[in-house]
Amino acid sequence: MLAVVNNGTHFLAELESALDVVGIDYELIDGGSSVPPSRLAAYSGIILSGGDVHVYDAEQLAAVRVDTRVLELTTVPVLGICLGHQLVAHHYGALIQPLLRPIDQDETIEIVRADALFAGLSGRFRARVAHDDAVVGLTSPLLGLARSAIGEFEAIRHCDRLVYGLQFHPEASGAPGLAILENFVGLCQ
């Protein structure tokens, strides 16, 4: 069973529907509640949803009470989506900045590093992007996996752990997004 930590995403219905299509059991957990790593360690995988928080704003970040030490769990795969992606990046010291204007559109994503998360996908696919902040600089131990014309780090991964971040929304990206979610579920088993 997966834990889906809802950080206030606008795509919650799409995420739940996509997980139902993939056929995975999950428990929805409110990201506004205190969620300690010990509780999340019991799940086979964790999805950190999107939301409207700016991770570089300490007061807003305090509203997301998921203890990001969960990213240090060595046996539980984590997939951060949009804000979840930024939480992963921020936890490891990457730079996140506001965009000049919010983005809400389909975009071509280019895979730049092969990874099991993208198994079965071609080197390019269309995905939904909807955000107003972006990861603009990575630090070790993070690796860039995919980019687009509007963002250098559309997908990232921890170099040693199954900790991923996707700036785009696989839950709102049709067949490629479902394939990514299926691949993540496969990594959790």
Tab-separated table of N, CA and C in Angstrom, residues 61-118:
chain	number	residue	atom	x	y	z
A	61	LEU	N	6.516	26.979	4.187
A	61	LEU	CA	7.051	25.627	4.283
A	61	LEU	C	6.628	24.965	5.593
A	62	ALA	N	6.502	25.746	6.654
A	62	ALA	CA	6.076	25.206	7.945
A	62	ALA	C	4.655	24.644	7.872
A	63	ALA	N	3.844	25.117	6.909
A	63	ALA	CA	2.471	24.624	6.751
A	63	ALA	C	2.450	23.199	6.202
A	64	VAL	N	3.502	22.796	5.502
A	64	VAL	CA	3.619	21.429	5.010
A	64	VAL	C	4.370	20.667	6.082
A	65	ARG	N	3.644	19.920	6.879
A	65	ARG	CA	4.256	19.315	8.053
A	65	ARG	C	4.717	17.885	7.825
A	66	VAL	N	4.961	17.531	6.574
A	66	VAL	CA	5.577	16.239	6.318
A	66	VAL	C	7.042	16.391	6.681
A	67	ASP	N	7.511	15.570	7.566
A	67	ASP	CA	8.909	15.618	7.964
A	67	ASP	C	9.741	15.068	6.809
A	68	THR	N	10.504	15.934	6.155
A	68	THR	CA	11.251	15.488	4.976
A	68	THR	C	12.379	14.532	5.316
A	69	ARG	N	12.575	14.221	6.606
A	69	ARG	CA	13.510	13.141	6.933
A	69	ARG	C	13.026	11.809	6.369
A	70	VAL	N	11.760	11.766	5.953
A	70	VAL	CA	11.247	10.567	5.293
A	70	VAL	C	12.063	10.264	4.034
A	71	LEU	N	12.678	11.268	3.462
A	71	LEU	CA	13.507	11.072	2.275
A	71	LEU	C	14.788	10.321	2.594
A	72	GLU	N	15.103	10.190	3.863
A	72	GLU	CA	16.292	9.465	4.284
A	72	GLU	C	16.025	7.977	4.521
A	73	LEU	N	14.749	7.571	4.486
A	73	LEU	CA	14.432	6.152	4.651
A	73	LEU	C	15.035	5.390	3.480
A	74	THR	N	15.804	4.386	3.758
A	74	THR	CA	16.541	3.703	2.688
A	74	THR	C	15.724	2.651	1.964
A	75	THR	N	14.627	2.202	2.540
A	75	THR	CA	13.887	1.106	1.931
A	75	THR	C	12.545	1.515	1.343
A	76	VAL	N	12.138	2.765	1.483
A	76	VAL	CA	10.826	3.191	1.008
A	76	VAL	C	10.989	4.149	-0.174
A	77	PRO	N	10.561	3.739	-1.368
A	77	PRO	CA	10.625	4.642	-2.516
A	77	PRO	C	9.701	5.849	-2.317
A	78	VAL	N	10.145	7.007	-2.784
A	78	VAL	CA	9.382	8.249	-2.665
A	78	VAL	C	9.294	8.895	-4.044
A	79	LEU	N	8.097	9.364	-4.386
A	79	LEU	CA	7.876	10.116	-5.616
A	79	LEU	C	7.258	11.456	-5.254
A	80	GLY	N	8.000	12.530	-5.469
A	80	GLY	CA	7.482	13.871	-5.246
A	80	GLY	C	6.965	14.434	-6.556
A	81	ILE	N	5.757	14.972	-6.534
A	81	ILE	CA	5.145	15.557	-7.725
A	81	ILE	C	4.960	17.047	-7.488
A	82	CYS	N	5.468	17.871	-8.404
A	82	CYS	CA	5.348	19.329	-8.377
A	82	CYS	C	5.908	19.872	-7.057
A	83	LEU	N	5.061	20.278	-6.104
A	83	LEU	CA	5.589	20.713	-4.805
A	83	LEU	C	6.399	19.597	-4.164
A	84	GLY	N	5.952	18.348	-4.294
A	84	GLY	CA	6.709	17.217	-3.755
A	84	GLY	C	8.103	17.147	-4.355
A	85	HIS	N	8.202	17.423	-5.637
A	85	HIS	CA	9.491	17.493	-6.347
A	85	HIS	C	10.369	18.579	-5.716
A	86	GLN	N	9.763	19.720	-5.467
A	86	GLN	CA	10.508	20.834	-4.877
A	86	GLN	C	10.902	20.535	-3.429
A	87	LEU	N	10.052	19.803	-2.704
A	87	LEU	CA	10.414	19.397	-1.340
A	87	LEU	C	11.623	18.469	-1.346
A	88	VAL	N	11.657	17.528	-2.306
A	88	VAL	CA	12.814	16.642	-2.445
A	88	VAL	C	14.061	17.473	-2.722
A	89	ALA	N	13.976	18.344	-3.711
A	89	ALA	CA	15.126	19.157	-4.088
A	89	ALA	C	15.587	20.045	-2.936
A	90	HIS	N	14.651	20.693	-2.271
A	90	HIS	CA	14.967	21.592	-1.157
A	90	HIS	C	15.639	20.833	-0.014
A	91	HIS	N	15.139	19.630	0.275
A	91	HIS	CA	15.716	18.818	1.352
A	91	HIS	C	17.203	18.566	1.124
A	92	TYR	N	17.593	18.384	-0.131
A	92	TYR	CA	18.987	18.093	-0.451
A	92	TYR	C	19.774	19.338	-0.866
A	93	GLY	N	19.227	20.523	-0.614
A	93	GLY	CA	19.983	21.751	-0.802
A	93	GLY	C	19.944	22.353	-2.195
A	94	ALA	N	19.061	21.885	-3.062
A	94	ALA	CA	18.957	22.444	-4.409
A	94	ALA	C	18.293	23.818	-4.358
A	95	LEU	N	18.473	24.571	-5.420
A	95	LEU	CA	17.937	25.930	-5.510
A	95	LEU	C	16.583	25.917	-6.211
A	96	ILE	N	15.579	26.493	-5.561
A	96	ILE	CA	14.237	26.626	-6.114
A	96	ILE	C	13.925	28.115	-6.172
A	97	GLN	N	13.419	28.557	-7.335
A	97	GLN	CA	13.107	29.975	-7.508
A	97	GLN	C	11.738	30.140	-8.162
A	98	PRO	N	11.125	31.325	-7.965
A	98	PRO	CA	9.850	31.586	-8.639
A	98	PRO	C	10.074	31.796	-10.140
A	99	LEU	N	9.085	31.386	-10.925
A	99	LEU	CA	9.111	31.652	-12.356
A	99	LEU	C	8.658	33.096	-12.602
A	100	LEU	N	8.935	33.603	-13.773
A	100	LEU	CA	8.487	34.956	-14.110
A	100	LEU	C	6.970	35.038	-14.156
A	101	ARG	N	6.343	33.930	-14.568
A	101	ARG	CA	4.888	33.846	-14.584
A	101	ARG	C	4.494	32.384	-14.366
A	102	PRO	N	3.328	32.148	-13.774
A	102	PRO	CA	2.873	30.766	-13.586
A	102	PRO	C	2.694	30.057	-14.933
A	103	ILE	N	2.904	28.751	-14.923
A	103	ILE	CA	2.773	27.932	-16.125
A	103	ILE	C	1.682	26.907	-15.884
A	104	ASP	N	0.813	26.722	-16.873
A	104	ASP	CA	-0.221	25.690	-16.830
A	104	ASP	C	-0.508	25.280	-18.271
A	105	GLN	N	0.202	24.240	-18.741
A	105	GLN	CA	0.098	23.819	-20.137
A	105	GLN	C	0.704	22.440	-20.306
A	106	ASP	N	0.498	21.850	-21.467
A	106	ASP	CA	1.203	20.626	-21.825
A	106	ASP	C	2.564	21.010	-22.375
A	107	GLU	N	3.554	20.197	-22.092
A	107	GLU	CA	4.933	20.491	-22.494
A	107	GLU	C	5.620	19.195	-22.897
A	108	THR	N	6.578	19.290	-23.791
A	108	THR	CA	7.371	18.132	-24.168
A	108	THR	C	8.470	17.927	-23.134
A	109	ILE	N	8.512	16.723	-22.584
A	109	ILE	CA	9.527	16.344	-21.603
A	109	ILE	C	10.544	15.468	-22.325
A	110	GLU	N	11.811	15.764	-22.133
A	110	GLU	CA	12.896	14.994	-22.747
A	110	GLU	C	13.673	14.266	-21.659
A	111	ILE	N	13.733	12.937	-21.789
A	111	ILE	CA	14.512	12.135	-20.843
A	111	ILE	C	15.985	12.294	-21.184
A	112	VAL	N	16.791	12.696	-20.213
A	112	VAL	CA	18.221	12.908	-20.452
A	112	VAL	C	19.091	11.855	-19.766
A	113	ARG	N	18.483	11.056	-18.889
A	113	ARG	CA	19.207	9.977	-18.210
A	113	ARG	C	18.231	8.811	-18.050
A	114	ALA	N	18.622	7.659	-18.580
A	114	ALA	CA	17.760	6.477	-18.490
A	114	ALA	C	17.540	6.106	-17.033
A	115	ASP	N	16.316	5.684	-16.734
A	115	ASP	CA	15.987	5.279	-15.375
A	115	ASP	C	14.761	4.369	-15.434
A	116	ALA	N	14.659	3.462	-14.474
A	116	ALA	CA	13.526	2.543	-14.417
A	116	ALA	C	12.193	3.277	-14.320
A	117	LEU	N	12.187	4.490	-13.798
A	117	LEU	CA	10.951	5.261	-13.698
A	117	LEU	C	10.356	5.547	-15.073
A	118	PHE	N	11.216	5.603	-16.091
A	118	PHE	CA	10.758	5.917	-17.447
A	118	PHE	C	10.729	4.698	-18.368
